[in-house]
Coordinates of C-alpha atoms in Angstrom, one line a residue:
M1 CA -15.5 24.6 -54.9
A2 CA -12.5 22.2 -54.8
E3 CA -12.9 18.9 -53.1
V4 CA -13.1 18.9 -49.3
R5 CA -11.7 15.7 -47.8
G6 CA -14.2 14.7 -45.2
G7 CA -12.1 12.1 -43.5
G8 CA -12.9 8.7 -41.9
E9 CA -13.9 8.1 -38.3
S10 CA -10.8 9.6 -36.8
G11 CA -10.8 12.7 -39.0
D12 CA -7.5 11.8 -40.6
A13 CA -7.2 12.3 -44.4
R14 CA -4.4 12.2 -47.1
P15 CA -2.6 15.4 -47.8
Q16 CA -5.1 18.2 -48.7
L17 CA -5.7 19.5 -52.1
D18 CA -5.8 23.3 -52.3
E19 CA -9.4 24.3 -51.0
D20 CA -11.6 27.2 -51.8
L21 CA -13.8 27.5 -48.7
S22 CA -14.3 31.3 -49.1
E23 CA -18.0 31.1 -49.8
V24 CA -18.8 29.3 -46.6
S25 CA -16.2 31.0 -44.6
D26 CA -17.4 34.5 -45.6
F27 CA -21.1 33.5 -44.8
L28 CA -20.2 32.3 -41.3
H29 CA -18.3 35.5 -40.7
A30 CA -21.2 37.6 -41.9
V31 CA -23.6 35.7 -39.5
G32 CA -21.2 36.2 -36.8
R33 CA -20.9 40.0 -37.4
Q34 CA -24.7 40.1 -37.3
I35 CA -24.9 38.5 -33.9
K36 CA -22.1 40.7 -32.6
L37 CA -23.9 43.9 -33.9
L38 CA -27.2 42.9 -32.4
R39 CA -25.5 42.0 -29.1
E40 CA -23.8 45.3 -28.9
Q41 CA -26.9 47.2 -29.8
A42 CA -28.6 45.4 -26.9
G43 CA -25.9 46.7 -24.6
L44 CA -24.6 43.2 -23.6
T45 CA -21.1 41.9 -23.2
Q46 CA -20.2 38.5 -24.5
K47 CA -20.2 37.2 -21.0
Q48 CA -23.7 38.6 -20.3
F49 CA -25.0 37.4 -23.7
A50 CA -23.6 33.9 -23.2
K51 CA -25.3 33.6 -19.9
E52 CA -28.7 34.7 -21.3
V53 CA -28.6 32.1 -24.1
G54 CA -27.1 29.3 -22.1
Y55 CA -23.9 28.9 -23.9
T56 CA -20.2 29.4 -23.0
E57 CA -18.5 32.8 -23.6
S58 CA -15.8 31.1 -25.7
L59 CA -18.3 29.6 -28.0
I60 CA -20.1 32.9 -28.5
G61 CA -16.7 34.5 -29.2
A62 CA -15.9 31.8 -31.8
V63 CA -19.3 32.2 -33.5
E64 CA -18.9 36.0 -33.7
Q65 CA -15.5 35.5 -35.3
G66 CA -17.0 33.1 -37.8
K67 CA -15.0 30.1 -36.5
R68 CA -18.0 28.1 -35.2
T69 CA -21.2 27.3 -36.9
P70 CA -24.1 28.6 -34.9
Q71 CA -26.7 25.9 -34.4
R72 CA -30.4 26.5 -34.7
E73 CA -30.9 26.3 -30.9
L74 CA -28.4 29.1 -30.4
L75 CA -29.9 31.2 -33.2
E76 CA -33.4 30.8 -31.6
A77 CA -32.1 31.8 -28.2
S78 CA -30.3 34.8 -29.7
E79 CA -33.4 35.8 -31.5
R80 CA -35.3 35.9 -28.3
V81 CA -32.7 37.7 -26.2
L82 CA -31.8 40.2 -28.9
D83 CA -35.2 40.8 -30.4
A84 CA -33.8 40.2 -33.9
R85 CA -37.3 40.4 -35.6
G86 CA -36.9 37.1 -37.4
L87 CA -33.5 37.9 -38.8
L88 CA -31.6 35.2 -37.0
I89 CA -34.3 32.5 -37.5
A90 CA -34.1 33.2 -41.2
T91 CA -30.3 32.8 -41.0
A92 CA -30.8 29.4 -39.5
D93 CA -32.3 28.1 -42.8
D94 CA -29.5 29.8 -44.8
I95 CA -26.9 28.1 -42.7
E96 CA -28.4 24.7 -43.3
K97 CA -28.4 25.4 -47.1
A98 CA -24.8 26.6 -47.0
K99 CA -23.7 23.6 -45.1
A100 CA -25.5 21.4 -47.5
K101 CA -23.8 23.1 -50.5
A102 CA -20.5 22.8 -48.8
R103 CA -20.8 19.0 -48.4
V104 CA -18.6 17.5 -51.1
R105 CA -17.0 14.2 -51.8
H106 CA -15.2 12.2 -49.2
P107 CA -11.6 11.2 -49.7
E108 CA -11.3 8.4 -52.3
W109 CA -10.3 5.9 -49.7
F110 CA -13.6 6.6 -47.7
R111 CA -15.9 7.3 -50.5
N112 CA -17.1 3.7 -51.2
Y113 CA -17.9 3.0 -47.7
A114 CA -19.8 6.3 -47.3
S115 CA -22.0 5.5 -50.3
L116 CA -22.8 2.0 -48.8
E117 CA -23.5 3.6 -45.4
A118 CA -26.0 5.9 -46.9
E119 CA -28.2 3.1 -48.1
A120 CA -27.7 0.7 -45.2
V121 CA -30.5 -1.4 -43.9
E122 CA -28.3 -2.9 -41.3
L123 CA -25.1 -1.6 -39.7
H124 CA -22.9 -3.1 -36.8
D125 CA -19.9 -1.3 -35.4
W126 CA -17.1 -2.2 -33.1
S127 CA -15.2 0.9 -31.9
A128 CA -12.1 0.3 -29.9
Y129 CA -10.6 3.9 -29.7
L130 CA -13.1 6.6 -30.6
A131 CA -16.8 7.3 -30.5
P132 CA -18.3 5.9 -33.7
G133 CA -18.6 8.5 -36.4
L134 CA -22.4 8.2 -36.6
L135 CA -22.6 8.8 -32.9
Q136 CA -20.2 11.7 -32.5
T137 CA -21.5 15.0 -31.3
E138 CA -20.6 18.0 -33.3
D139 CA -18.3 19.2 -30.6
Y140 CA -16.6 15.9 -30.3
A141 CA -16.1 15.6 -34.1
R142 CA -14.8 19.2 -34.1
A143 CA -12.2 18.3 -31.4
L144 CA -11.0 15.4 -33.4
F145 CA -10.5 17.5 -36.6
R146 CA -8.9 20.3 -34.6
M147 CA -6.4 18.0 -32.9
R148 CA -5.3 16.5 -36.3
Q149 CA -1.7 16.9 -37.3
P150 CA -0.7 18.7 -39.5
V151 CA -3.2 21.4 -38.2
L152 CA -6.2 22.1 -40.4
A153 CA -7.6 25.6 -41.0
E154 CA -10.6 26.4 -39.0
E155 CA -12.7 26.8 -42.1
T156 CA -11.6 23.3 -43.2
V157 CA -12.6 21.9 -39.8
E158 CA -16.1 23.4 -40.0
I159 CA -16.7 21.9 -43.4
R160 CA -15.5 18.5 -42.3
V161 CA -17.7 18.6 -39.2
A162 CA -20.7 19.4 -41.4
A163 CA -19.9 16.5 -43.7
R164 CA -19.7 14.2 -40.7
M165 CA -23.0 15.5 -39.2
A166 CA -24.6 14.9 -42.6
R167 CA -23.8 11.3 -42.4
Q168 CA -25.8 11.0 -39.3
E169 CA -29.0 11.7 -41.1
I170 CA -29.5 8.0 -41.7
L171 CA -30.1 7.6 -37.9
A172 CA -33.4 9.6 -38.4
R173 CA -34.5 7.9 -41.6
W174 CA -37.6 5.8 -41.5
P175 CA -38.1 2.9 -41.8
R176 CA -35.1 2.7 -39.5
A177 CA -32.2 0.5 -40.3
V178 CA -31.0 -2.0 -37.7
F179 CA -28.2 -0.5 -35.8
S180 CA -25.8 -1.8 -33.1
W181 CA -22.6 -0.6 -31.6
V182 CA -20.1 -2.2 -29.3
V183 CA -17.8 0.6 -27.8
D184 CA -14.8 -0.1 -25.7
E185 CA -15.1 1.3 -22.1
G186 CA -11.8 3.2 -22.7
V187 CA -13.6 5.5 -25.1
L188 CA -16.0 6.5 -22.2
H189 CA -12.9 7.6 -20.1
R190 CA -10.9 9.4 -22.8
Q191 CA -11.9 13.0 -22.4
L192 CA -11.1 14.2 -25.9
G193 CA -11.9 17.8 -26.3
G194 CA -12.1 18.4 -22.6
P195 CA -14.7 17.7 -19.8
E196 CA -17.6 19.6 -21.4
V197 CA -17.2 17.9 -24.8
H198 CA -16.7 14.6 -23.0
R199 CA -19.9 15.0 -21.1
G200 CA -21.9 15.9 -24.2
Q201 CA -20.6 12.7 -25.9
L202 CA -21.6 10.5 -23.0
E203 CA -25.1 12.1 -23.1
R204 CA -25.2 11.3 -26.7
F205 CA -24.3 7.7 -26.0
L206 CA -27.2 7.6 -23.5
E207 CA -29.6 9.1 -26.0
I208 CA -28.7 6.5 -28.6
G209 CA -28.9 3.6 -26.2
N210 CA -32.5 4.7 -25.2
T211 CA -33.6 5.0 -28.8
R212 CA -35.9 2.2 -30.2
G213 CA -34.2 0.1 -32.8
M214 CA -30.7 1.1 -31.8
T215 CA -28.5 -1.1 -29.5
L216 CA -25.3 0.2 -27.7
Q217 CA -23.2 -2.1 -25.6
I218 CA -20.0 -1.2 -23.7
M219 CA -17.0 -3.6 -23.6
P220 CA -15.7 -3.4 -20.0
M221 CA -12.0 -2.9 -19.6
D222 CA -11.8 -5.7 -16.9
R223 CA -12.7 -8.5 -19.3
S224 CA -9.9 -11.1 -19.4
E225 CA -10.8 -11.7 -23.2
N226 CA -11.7 -9.5 -26.1
A227 CA -12.4 -10.9 -29.6
S228 CA -11.0 -8.0 -31.5
V229 CA -8.0 -6.4 -29.8
A230 CA -6.7 -6.0 -33.4
G231 CA -8.8 -3.0 -33.9
S232 CA -12.2 -1.5 -34.9
F233 CA -14.3 -2.7 -37.8
K234 CA -17.8 -2.4 -39.2
L235 CA -20.4 -4.7 -40.9
I236 CA -22.9 -3.0 -43.3
T237 CA -25.7 -4.3 -45.3
P238 CA -26.8 -2.0 -48.1
K239 CA -30.3 -2.6 -49.5
G240 CA -30.5 -5.4 -51.8
R241 CA -26.8 -6.2 -51.6
P242 CA -24.6 -8.6 -49.6
Q243 CA -23.1 -7.6 -46.3
T244 CA -19.7 -5.9 -46.4
G245 CA -17.0 -5.4 -43.9
Y246 CA -15.0 -2.3 -43.4
I247 CA -11.8 -1.6 -41.6
E248 CA -9.9 1.7 -41.4
M249 CA -6.2 2.6 -40.5
Q250 CA -4.7 6.0 -40.5
T251 CA -5.2 7.4 -44.1
S252 CA -6.6 4.3 -45.7
G253 CA -9.7 2.2 -45.5
R254 CA -10.6 -1.2 -47.0
L255 CA -14.0 -2.7 -47.9
I256 CA -14.1 -6.4 -47.3
T257 CA -16.3 -8.3 -49.7
D258 CA -14.9 -11.9 -49.7
G259 CA -17.7 -14.0 -48.1
E260 CA -15.3 -15.9 -45.9
E261 CA -13.7 -12.7 -44.4
V262 CA -17.2 -11.2 -43.8
R263 CA -18.3 -14.4 -42.1
L264 CA -15.3 -14.3 -39.8
L265 CA -16.0 -10.6 -39.0
N266 CA -19.6 -11.6 -38.1
T267 CA -18.4 -14.4 -35.8
R268 CA -16.0 -11.8 -34.1
Y269 CA -18.7 -9.3 -33.7
G270 CA -21.1 -11.8 -32.2
T271 CA -18.4 -12.8 -29.6
L272 CA -17.8 -9.1 -28.8
R273 CA -21.5 -8.6 -28.2
A274 CA -21.5 -11.6 -25.9
Q275 CA -18.4 -10.4 -24.0
A276 CA -19.8 -6.8 -23.6
H277 CA -22.2 -5.5 -21.0
S278 CA -25.8 -6.0 -21.8
P279 CA -27.5 -2.9 -23.3
Q280 CA -29.2 -2.1 -20.0
D281 CA -26.0 -2.5 -18.0
S282 CA -24.2 -0.4 -20.5
L283 CA -26.6 2.5 -20.0
S284 CA -26.3 2.1 -16.3
L285 CA -22.6 2.5 -16.6
I286 CA -22.8 5.6 -18.7
E287 CA -25.5 7.1 -16.2
K288 CA -23.1 6.4 -13.3
M289 CA -20.2 8.1 -15.1
L290 CA -22.4 11.1 -15.8
G291 CA -23.5 11.3 -12.2
E292 CA -19.9 11.4 -11.1
R293 CA -19.1 14.5 -13.2

């Protein structure tokens, strides 16, 4: 399989190489056809089936067409509703294997950072425009890749989403690294992907903020000062190695290893945390926004 460019936080990447995604694409189409056949044998329309499993009709349609990766929860619900006799549950494991096989190298400009992130014992992130990549829901990440210009093929979008979700495995690793994020309030109001995707992302922020060992703070828009209006950045400490900074712009990223530059980013991040809402007030703000929707 040719290299799939996973992209940085925004989903941007340099011009694509020719990609052979047929193996994963054909597999997703086959799973979709299985679900459609079982649904029709059960005498259910897409709308009826969607209601039974608790998902939208449009998502069911996309899964049946092989355009969306069915998650384990959907397959388990489908197994129950369609009485698939274990077929769809077995498919869930096969999908995970296929996604793992499809995960290939990140673009060259993002690769060095990704390797450091995978072995991080400490990671701090200031995000001014988008939800941080490690906190993005699958639907939010998919929306970012689908809105990219030039337009990406649906198969390519799915592979890139899988690559991003794979990065998030470090959040579940134990012993847990030290994580903190400061996110601009504007990110909470930017409904990328639409209201449903937006709500899911807000719920994800709330989940992370309530997780032991993870700190999420929101930078309010009414602050008269902001220590980093110049853009987003990260500070990452790999195991047994010095702390490194990382900044990203469009189709390029830069690791910052100079001690003085890293020190300045640390100072800037400390100021951002002091300017932002406290972790508890940040969660209260998100809960309030969710209650209004």
